[in-house]
């Protein structure tokens, strides 16, 4: 019991010392306090308290007043303008290389197709077995469509893709390599700069999936010399369910790498409505159809908060959160049949950790009943996602304490 008190005290001390502590009040919390610990902000971030007012204002003052004129007032520029903001706040990307549009899946398809078309004659796409399903499926589809070959790297699901593995897989026939910067299961943080260099040395292009890093781990697309990147905005960026994705195309590929969905919004002159597709210059050519303006409003609120907090401070808190979660697991879980399926080294860890035990599918259901909301990842992983702006150390304590009690009640499976 004294052990437990000590760890709770520690959570209070960490919360006291947390420079981002005040951000917790910027989020809406469920009525009636039925949520004890939200440990899934890496799957769906919480809504900002400022959001209803912002949506209300937009509907009344912009949509309601400006009507169709809103498009030429400013909405047509939102994909690039918000892309630039995102590039500056979270991606290490100079202006003119990021757009907000589509879903991650569709954007990934467009970028991967553009990439393989930019490496004619090369027949291989290198990917890994533990990437997120949509990434694997989209690349399977492209391989089938273009007559390409997928070269699979077997990744350890408790770790992730290493530079050595990539060096052993790429060669003169590699057109493209696609990996996640932070692995969706283990939270492994790949050495993106080294892997990009290794792929380039073989003449291949690189596409990074940033879904689990954007807004949590600093990303430096320009200085890594990345070619393409994609990510979603509803995880650590609090963009809301189904908010649009972003796509990054390094400036050196503009006008050369062509995406496959030729729509009017990516046309050089959309309102001429003339015959024949001509892509717009620059990143605008990555657009296809009408951008989802309403669905970008929560992202603006998320970016306001990220700008204010700063990504380096967010990362610093994120590292403390995962460190503290590991400390609790060390005290309470690893001697009870629970295994860590995430890296212990802080520099290889993203913003979440995964814990495994044979009965964790069932345990997840029981946790949800008790107001503790992590994610379950097949076959037996509970993923503890720790969104730095909205999660307190006491919340982590209370969530893992509930897990500890359940594990104790049930005995070893
Ligand atoms: C969440 C996530 C996606 C989601 O793709 P959608 O098209 O938004 O459903 C894709 N890739 C990774 C690595 C993810 O974590």
Short mmCIF file of C-alpha atoms and ligand atoms in Angstrom, two decimals:
data_model
loop_
_atom_site.label_atom_id
_atom_site.label_comp_id
_atom_site.label_asym_id
_atom_site.label_seq_id
_atom_site.Cartn_x
_atom_site.Cartn_y
_atom_site.Cartn_z
CA UNK A 1 0.00 0.00 0.00
CA UNK A 2 2.86 2.41 0.81
CA UNK A 3 4.20 1.59 -2.63
CA UNK A 4 0.93 2.73 -4.16
CA UNK A 5 0.84 5.93 -2.08
CA UNK A 6 4.41 6.76 -3.12
CA UNK A 7 3.57 6.36 -6.78
CA UNK A 8 0.45 8.50 -6.45
CA UNK A 9 2.44 11.19 -4.67
CA UNK A 10 4.90 11.09 -7.49
CA UNK A 11 2.06 11.70 -9.98
CA UNK A 12 0.99 14.77 -8.02
CA UNK A 13 4.56 16.06 -7.95
CA UNK A 14 4.90 15.54 -11.71
CA UNK A 15 1.60 17.31 -12.35
CA UNK A 16 2.67 20.24 -10.16
CA UNK A 17 5.91 20.60 -12.08
CA UNK A 18 4.29 20.16 -15.52
CA UNK A 19 4.68 23.38 -17.56
CA UNK A 20 1.81 22.25 -19.83
CA UNK A 21 -0.55 21.51 -16.93
CA UNK A 22 -2.98 24.32 -17.77
CA UNK A 23 -3.77 22.82 -21.17
CA UNK A 24 -5.86 20.08 -19.52
CA UNK A 25 -8.59 22.64 -18.84
CA UNK A 26 -8.72 23.56 -22.53
CA UNK A 27 -10.46 20.29 -23.34
CA UNK A 28 -14.07 19.26 -22.90
CA UNK A 29 -14.51 16.50 -20.34
CA UNK A 30 -17.46 14.09 -20.34
CA UNK A 31 -20.47 14.98 -18.16
CA UNK A 32 -20.87 13.01 -14.94
CA UNK A 33 -17.16 12.12 -14.83
CA UNK A 34 -17.75 8.63 -16.22
CA UNK A 35 -14.21 8.64 -17.61
CA UNK A 36 -11.57 7.98 -14.98
CA UNK A 37 -8.64 7.88 -17.38
CA UNK A 38 -8.63 8.52 -21.12
CA UNK A 39 -5.64 6.59 -22.44
CA UNK A 40 -6.54 6.70 -26.11
CA UNK A 41 -5.82 10.30 -27.12
CA UNK A 42 -3.45 8.79 -29.69
CA UNK A 43 -6.43 7.24 -31.49
CA UNK A 44 -8.91 10.07 -31.12
CA UNK A 45 -7.85 13.27 -29.37
CA UNK A 46 -10.28 15.06 -27.07
CA UNK A 47 -12.27 18.07 -28.35
CA UNK A 48 -11.11 21.53 -27.34
CA UNK A 49 -13.36 23.60 -25.12
CA UNK A 50 -13.02 26.51 -27.56
CA UNK A 51 -14.35 24.42 -30.42
CA UNK A 52 -18.15 24.75 -30.14
CA UNK A 53 -17.85 28.55 -30.17
CA UNK A 54 -15.49 28.45 -33.13
CA UNK A 55 -17.82 26.13 -35.10
CA UNK A 56 -20.79 28.33 -34.18
CA UNK A 57 -18.99 31.46 -35.34
CA UNK A 58 -17.94 29.85 -38.58
CA UNK A 59 -21.44 28.68 -39.38
CA UNK A 60 -23.06 32.02 -38.59
CA UNK A 61 -20.47 34.49 -39.77
CA UNK A 62 -18.66 32.75 -42.60
CA UNK A 63 -20.90 30.09 -44.11
CA UNK A 64 -24.14 31.86 -43.16
CA UNK A 65 -23.10 35.37 -44.18
CA UNK A 66 -20.59 34.88 -46.95
CA UNK A 67 -22.30 31.88 -48.55
CA UNK A 68 -20.61 30.85 -51.81
CA UNK A 69 -18.33 33.90 -51.62
CA UNK A 70 -16.54 32.19 -48.74
CA UNK A 71 -14.67 30.01 -51.22
CA UNK A 72 -12.95 32.91 -52.94
CA UNK A 73 -12.68 34.91 -49.70
CA UNK A 74 -10.43 32.27 -48.21
CA UNK A 75 -11.63 28.65 -48.13
CA UNK A 76 -9.96 27.73 -51.39
CA UNK A 77 -6.63 28.51 -49.76
CA UNK A 78 -7.21 26.60 -46.56
CA UNK A 79 -5.61 23.31 -47.68
CA UNK A 80 -2.30 25.07 -48.31
CA UNK A 81 -2.56 27.73 -45.61
CA UNK A 82 -3.32 25.18 -42.89
CA UNK A 83 -0.75 22.85 -44.44
CA UNK A 84 1.89 25.57 -44.01
CA UNK A 85 0.90 26.07 -40.38
CA UNK A 86 1.13 22.36 -39.75
CA UNK A 87 4.47 22.23 -41.53
CA UNK A 88 5.85 24.93 -39.26
CA UNK A 89 4.33 23.72 -35.98
CA UNK A 90 4.87 19.98 -36.26
CA UNK A 91 6.59 18.75 -39.42
CA UNK A 92 9.77 20.73 -39.94
CA UNK A 93 8.56 21.58 -43.44
CA UNK A 94 9.12 24.95 -45.14
CA UNK A 95 5.99 26.57 -46.67
CA UNK A 96 4.49 25.31 -49.90
CA UNK A 97 5.04 21.58 -49.32
CA UNK A 98 2.05 20.46 -47.22
CA UNK A 99 -1.69 20.29 -47.96
CA UNK A 100 -4.61 19.24 -45.80
CA UNK A 101 -7.05 17.06 -47.72
CA UNK A 102 -8.58 13.59 -48.16
CA UNK A 103 -8.08 10.80 -45.63
CA UNK A 104 -4.74 9.25 -44.73
CA UNK A 105 -5.58 6.20 -46.81
CA UNK A 106 -6.40 8.18 -49.95
CA UNK A 107 -3.46 10.53 -49.49
CA UNK A 108 -1.14 7.57 -49.02
CA UNK A 109 -2.41 6.07 -52.26
CA UNK A 110 -1.87 9.32 -54.15
CA UNK A 111 1.65 9.83 -52.82
CA UNK A 112 2.77 6.23 -53.24
CA UNK A 113 1.48 6.20 -56.83
CA UNK A 114 3.25 9.49 -57.56
CA UNK A 115 6.45 8.07 -56.07
CA UNK A 116 6.52 4.84 -58.05
CA UNK A 117 5.72 6.76 -61.24
CA UNK A 118 8.76 8.95 -60.51
CA UNK A 119 11.03 5.85 -60.46
CA UNK A 120 10.16 4.18 -63.76
CA UNK A 121 11.85 0.85 -64.41
CA UNK A 122 12.23 0.04 -60.71
CA UNK A 123 9.86 -2.71 -59.66
CA UNK A 124 9.97 -2.99 -55.87
CA UNK A 125 8.23 -1.32 -52.95
CA UNK A 126 9.83 -2.05 -49.57
CA UNK A 127 7.52 -2.10 -46.55
CA UNK A 128 7.30 -3.89 -43.21
CA UNK A 129 4.99 -6.53 -41.82
CA UNK A 130 3.97 -4.51 -38.76
CA UNK A 131 2.91 -1.32 -40.49
CA UNK A 132 -0.68 -0.18 -39.97
CA UNK A 133 -3.12 -2.29 -42.03
CA UNK A 134 -4.24 0.49 -44.35
CA UNK A 135 -0.63 1.14 -45.37
CA UNK A 136 -0.09 -2.53 -46.18
CA UNK A 137 -3.37 -2.84 -48.06
CA UNK A 138 -2.92 0.33 -50.12
CA UNK A 139 0.54 -0.81 -51.18
CA UNK A 140 -0.77 -4.27 -52.05
CA UNK A 141 -3.34 -2.57 -54.27
CA UNK A 142 -0.74 -0.41 -55.97
CA UNK A 143 1.51 -3.41 -56.56
CA UNK A 144 -1.39 -5.27 -58.16
CA UNK A 145 -2.38 -2.27 -60.24
CA UNK A 146 1.12 -1.40 -61.48
CA UNK A 147 2.64 -4.89 -61.70
CA UNK A 148 5.13 -4.16 -58.91
CA UNK A 149 6.59 -6.45 -56.26
CA UNK A 150 6.28 -5.93 -52.52
CA UNK A 151 9.42 -6.67 -50.53
CA UNK A 152 8.45 -7.27 -46.91
CA UNK A 153 10.74 -6.63 -43.96
CA UNK A 154 9.76 -8.68 -40.89
CA UNK A 155 9.59 -6.26 -37.99
CA UNK A 156 9.51 -7.24 -34.34
CA UNK A 157 6.02 -6.14 -33.18
CA UNK A 158 7.51 -5.09 -29.82
CA UNK A 159 10.08 -2.91 -31.59
CA UNK A 160 10.16 -1.49 -35.12
CA UNK A 161 11.98 -0.86 -38.35
CA UNK A 162 15.75 -0.36 -38.14
CA UNK A 163 18.24 1.20 -40.51
CA UNK A 164 20.14 -2.11 -40.73
CA UNK A 165 17.00 -3.89 -41.90
CA UNK A 166 16.35 -1.24 -44.52
CA UNK A 167 19.96 -1.36 -45.73
CA UNK A 168 19.57 -5.11 -46.21
CA UNK A 169 16.35 -4.74 -48.19
CA UNK A 170 16.83 -1.87 -50.64
CA UNK A 171 18.65 -2.19 -53.93
CA UNK A 172 18.79 -1.06 -57.55
CA UNK A 173 15.23 -2.27 -58.15
CA UNK A 174 13.67 -0.39 -55.20
CA UNK A 175 11.36 2.40 -56.29
CA UNK A 176 9.90 3.31 -52.90
CA UNK A 177 10.13 2.53 -49.19
CA UNK A 178 7.17 3.19 -46.87
CA UNK A 179 7.33 3.03 -43.07
CA UNK A 180 5.68 4.54 -40.03
CA UNK A 181 7.84 6.97 -38.08
CA UNK A 182 6.22 5.80 -34.81
CA UNK A 183 4.91 2.22 -34.94
CA UNK A 184 1.18 2.09 -34.21
CA UNK A 185 1.51 -0.93 -31.91
CA UNK A 186 4.83 -0.72 -30.08
CA UNK A 187 5.34 3.03 -30.27
CA UNK A 188 8.87 2.39 -31.63
CA UNK A 189 10.39 5.60 -32.97
CA UNK A 190 12.28 4.87 -36.17
CA UNK A 191 15.51 6.63 -37.07
CA UNK A 192 13.90 8.45 -39.97
CA UNK A 193 16.95 10.43 -40.97
CA UNK A 194 19.23 7.39 -41.24
CA UNK A 195 16.61 5.30 -43.03
CA UNK A 196 15.91 8.09 -45.51
CA UNK A 197 19.63 8.37 -46.24
CA UNK A 198 19.96 4.61 -46.72
CA UNK A 199 17.02 4.49 -49.13
CA UNK A 200 18.32 7.45 -51.10
CA UNK A 201 21.74 5.82 -51.39
CA UNK A 202 20.00 2.97 -53.23
CA UNK A 203 18.20 5.48 -55.47
CA UNK A 204 14.81 4.85 -53.88
CA UNK A 205 12.24 7.40 -52.68
CA UNK A 206 10.87 7.52 -49.13
CA UNK A 207 7.32 8.00 -47.89
CA UNK A 208 6.87 8.43 -44.10
CA UNK A 209 3.58 7.75 -42.34
CA UNK A 210 3.46 10.23 -39.46
CA UNK A 211 0.05 9.34 -37.98
CA UNK A 212 1.45 8.44 -34.56
CA UNK A 213 4.16 11.08 -34.45
CA UNK A 214 2.57 14.32 -35.64
CA UNK A 215 1.81 16.52 -32.64
CA UNK A 216 3.70 14.26 -30.24
CA UNK A 217 7.23 13.75 -31.53
CA UNK A 218 9.19 16.45 -33.38
CA UNK A 219 9.40 15.70 -37.10
CA UNK A 220 11.99 17.28 -39.41
CA UNK A 221 10.92 16.37 -42.93
CA UNK A 222 13.09 18.94 -44.69
CA UNK A 223 16.24 18.20 -42.73
CA UNK A 224 15.70 14.42 -43.03
CA UNK A 225 15.50 15.10 -46.78
CA UNK A 226 12.26 13.05 -46.93
CA UNK A 227 10.48 12.80 -50.27
CA UNK A 228 6.88 12.29 -49.20
CA UNK A 229 4.91 12.07 -45.98
CA UNK A 230 1.35 11.53 -44.88
CA UNK A 231 -0.50 11.62 -41.58
CA UNK A 232 -3.82 12.11 -39.90
CA UNK A 233 -5.04 15.00 -37.78
CA UNK A 234 -7.54 13.31 -35.47
CA UNK A 235 -4.97 11.70 -33.17
CA UNK A 236 -2.56 14.03 -31.34
CA UNK A 237 -3.82 17.09 -33.26
CA UNK A 238 -7.38 16.86 -31.89
CA UNK A 239 -8.97 17.31 -35.35
CA UNK A 240 -12.04 15.21 -34.48
CA UNK A 241 -13.49 12.01 -35.93
CA UNK A 242 -12.74 11.77 -39.64
CA UNK A 243 -10.81 15.03 -39.86
CA UNK A 244 -8.76 15.33 -43.06
CA UNK A 245 -5.22 14.06 -43.54
CA UNK A 246 -2.15 15.96 -44.65
CA UNK A 247 0.30 15.22 -47.41
CA UNK A 248 3.87 16.47 -47.82
CA UNK A 249 5.77 16.53 -51.10
CA UNK A 250 9.33 17.79 -50.96
CA UNK A 251 9.73 20.80 -53.21
CA UNK A 252 12.26 19.03 -55.44
CA UNK A 253 9.50 16.70 -56.69
CA UNK A 254 7.02 19.46 -57.53
CA UNK A 255 6.00 19.34 -61.17
CA UNK A 256 7.72 15.94 -61.53
CA UNK A 257 5.92 13.44 -59.32
CA UNK A 258 2.31 13.32 -60.45
CA UNK A 259 -0.51 12.02 -58.29
CA UNK A 260 -3.15 9.81 -59.94
CA UNK A 261 -6.50 11.36 -58.95
CA UNK A 262 -6.92 14.18 -61.41
CA UNK A 263 -9.72 16.37 -60.09
CA UNK A 264 -10.72 19.94 -60.73
CA UNK A 265 -9.30 21.29 -57.44
CA UNK A 266 -5.81 20.17 -58.45
CA UNK A 267 -6.17 21.80 -61.86
CA UNK A 268 -4.11 24.83 -62.80
CA UNK A 269 -7.30 26.85 -63.40
CA UNK A 270 -10.26 25.11 -61.75
CA UNK A 271 -12.80 27.76 -62.70
CA UNK A 272 -11.96 27.85 -66.39
CA UNK A 273 -13.57 24.41 -66.48
CA UNK A 274 -11.84 23.73 -69.75
CA UNK A 275 -10.98 20.50 -71.54
CA UNK A 276 -7.97 18.49 -70.43
CA UNK A 277 -6.31 18.16 -67.02
CA UNK A 278 -3.33 20.35 -66.28
CA UNK A 279 -1.95 20.04 -62.76
CA UNK A 280 -1.51 23.16 -60.67
CA UNK A 281 2.05 24.13 -59.85
CA UNK A 282 3.49 23.20 -56.51
CA UNK A 283 1.73 21.36 -53.71
CA UNK A 284 -1.72 22.42 -54.95
CA UNK A 285 -1.44 19.71 -57.62
CA UNK A 286 -1.87 17.17 -54.82
CA UNK A 287 -5.52 18.17 -54.38
CA UNK A 288 -8.33 16.34 -56.13
CA UNK A 289 -11.83 17.49 -55.13
CA UNK A 290 -13.51 20.05 -52.88
CA UNK A 291 -11.62 20.35 -49.59
CA UNK A 292 -13.54 19.49 -46.36
CA UNK A 293 -13.55 22.99 -44.87
CA UNK A 294 -15.90 22.33 -41.93
CA UNK A 295 -13.80 19.36 -40.90
CA UNK A 296 -10.71 21.57 -40.70
CA UNK A 297 -12.06 23.81 -37.92
CA UNK A 298 -11.12 21.53 -34.99
CA UNK A 299 -7.64 21.17 -36.45
CA UNK A 300 -7.24 24.96 -36.31
CA UNK A 301 -8.00 24.84 -32.59
CA UNK A 302 -5.55 21.96 -32.18
CA UNK A 303 -2.85 23.93 -34.02
CA UNK A 304 -3.48 27.00 -31.84
CA UNK A 305 -2.74 24.89 -28.78
CA UNK A 306 0.30 23.21 -30.33
CA UNK A 307 1.72 26.59 -31.38
CA UNK A 308 1.28 27.87 -27.88
CA UNK A 309 2.78 24.81 -26.18
CA UNK A 310 5.57 24.18 -28.70
CA UNK A 311 6.39 20.70 -30.01
CA UNK A 312 9.61 20.40 -27.98
CA UNK A 313 7.71 20.95 -24.71
CA UNK A 314 5.08 18.47 -25.88
CA UNK A 315 7.76 15.87 -26.56
CA UNK A 316 9.38 16.51 -23.17
CA UNK A 317 6.09 15.85 -21.39
CA UNK A 318 5.33 12.87 -23.61
CA UNK A 319 8.66 11.28 -22.60
CA UNK A 320 7.89 11.84 -18.91
CA UNK A 321 4.40 10.35 -19.33
CA UNK A 322 5.63 7.14 -20.96
CA UNK A 323 8.47 6.93 -18.44
CA UNK A 324 6.03 7.22 -15.55
CA UNK A 325 3.68 4.65 -17.12
CA UNK A 326 6.63 2.24 -17.32
CA UNK A 327 7.48 2.90 -13.71
CA UNK A 328 3.93 1.93 -12.72
CA UNK A 329 4.05 -1.18 -14.89
CA UNK A 330 7.38 -2.13 -13.31
CA UNK A 331 5.84 -1.85 -9.85
CA UNK A 332 2.50 -3.46 -10.58
CA UNK A 333 2.34 -5.52 -13.73
CA UNK A 334 5.48 -7.19 -15.02
CA UNK A 335 5.59 -9.73 -12.19
CA UNK A 336 2.01 -10.73 -12.97
CA UNK A 337 2.36 -12.17 -16.44
CA UNK A 338 2.27 -8.82 -18.25
CA UNK A 339 4.91 -8.10 -20.88
CA UNK A 340 6.14 -4.86 -22.34
CA UNK A 341 5.74 -4.72 -26.14
CA UNK A 342 7.43 -1.31 -26.51
CA UNK A 343 11.01 -0.04 -26.39
CA UNK A 344 12.52 0.74 -23.00
CA UNK A 345 15.07 3.19 -24.41
CA UNK A 346 13.48 6.66 -24.17
CA UNK A 347 15.02 7.85 -27.44
CA UNK A 348 13.36 4.98 -29.35
CA UNK A 349 9.94 5.52 -27.78
CA UNK A 350 7.09 7.60 -29.22
CA UNK A 351 4.03 8.75 -27.26
CA UNK A 352 2.47 5.43 -26.28
CA UNK A 353 3.35 2.02 -24.86
CA UNK A 354 1.78 -1.39 -25.30
CA UNK A 355 1.38 -4.01 -22.59
CA UNK A 356 0.55 -7.64 -23.36
CA UNK A 357 -1.11 -10.50 -21.55
CA UNK A 358 -3.13 -13.43 -22.89
CA UNK A 359 -6.41 -12.14 -21.39
CA UNK A 360 -6.07 -8.48 -22.32
CA UNK A 361 -8.89 -8.51 -24.86
CA UNK A 362 -11.32 -9.30 -22.06
CA UNK A 363 -9.54 -7.00 -19.63
CA UNK A 364 -9.96 -4.06 -22.03
CA UNK A 365 -13.74 -4.53 -21.90
CA UNK A 366 -13.63 -4.54 -18.09
CA UNK A 367 -11.47 -1.41 -18.02
CA UNK A 368 -13.92 0.40 -20.27
CA UNK A 369 -16.72 -0.52 -17.83
CA UNK A 370 -14.69 1.10 -15.06
CA UNK A 371 -14.17 4.31 -17.05
CA UNK A 372 -10.58 3.57 -18.01
CA UNK A 373 -10.26 3.84 -21.79
CA UNK A 374 -7.16 2.47 -23.46
CA UNK A 375 -7.14 0.76 -26.85
CA UNK A 376 -6.90 -2.95 -27.58
CA UNK A 377 -4.60 -4.11 -30.34
CA UNK A 378 -4.84 -7.71 -31.49
CA UNK A 379 -3.80 -10.27 -30.51
CA UNK A 380 -3.29 -9.38 -26.82
CA UNK A 381 -2.08 -5.79 -26.43
CA UNK A 382 -3.46 -2.95 -24.36
CA UNK A 383 -2.18 0.29 -25.82
CA UNK A 384 -1.66 3.12 -23.35
CA UNK A 385 -1.82 6.33 -25.37
CA UNK A 386 -0.71 9.46 -23.55
CA UNK A 387 -1.70 12.69 -25.29
CA UNK A 388 0.59 15.27 -23.65
CA UNK A 389 -1.72 18.29 -23.76
CA UNK A 390 -4.76 16.57 -22.28
CA UNK A 391 -3.36 13.83 -20.00
CA UNK A 392 -2.29 14.28 -16.38
CA UNK A 393 0.10 12.05 -14.46
CA UNK A 394 -2.63 11.34 -11.91
CA UNK A 395 -4.81 10.13 -14.78
CA UNK A 396 -2.06 7.73 -15.85
CA UNK A 397 -1.75 6.56 -12.26
CA UNK A 398 -5.49 5.96 -11.89
CA UNK A 399 -5.75 4.17 -15.22
CA UNK A 400 -2.88 1.80 -14.55
CA UNK A 401 -4.05 1.30 -10.97
CA UNK A 402 -7.36 -0.03 -12.34
CA UNK A 403 -5.43 -2.35 -14.65
CA UNK A 404 -3.30 -3.50 -11.72
CA UNK A 405 -6.42 -4.33 -9.68
CA UNK A 406 -8.00 -6.28 -12.53
CA UNK A 407 -4.84 -8.25 -13.14
CA UNK A 408 -4.65 -9.06 -9.42
CA UNK A 409 -8.30 -10.09 -9.20
CA UNK A 410 -7.95 -12.42 -12.15
CA UNK A 411 -4.65 -14.05 -11.22
CA UNK A 412 -2.27 -15.33 -13.87
CA UNK A 413 -4.09 -16.35 -17.04
C1 LIG B 1 -4.52 6.01 -37.76
C2 LIG B 1 -3.62 5.57 -38.88
C3 LIG B 1 -4.06 5.58 -40.21
C4 LIG B 1 -5.50 5.97 -40.50
O1 LIG B 1 -5.85 6.05 -41.84
P1 LIG B 1 -7.29 6.66 -42.19
O2 LIG B 1 -7.33 6.75 -43.65
O3 LIG B 1 -7.40 7.98 -41.48
O4 LIG B 1 -8.32 5.72 -41.64
C5 LIG B 1 -3.16 5.23 -41.19
N1 LIG B 1 -1.88 4.87 -40.89
C6 LIG B 1 -1.44 4.82 -39.61
C7 LIG B 1 -0.03 4.44 -39.32
C8 LIG B 1 -2.31 5.15 -38.57
O5 LIG B 1 -1.89 5.10 -37.31
#
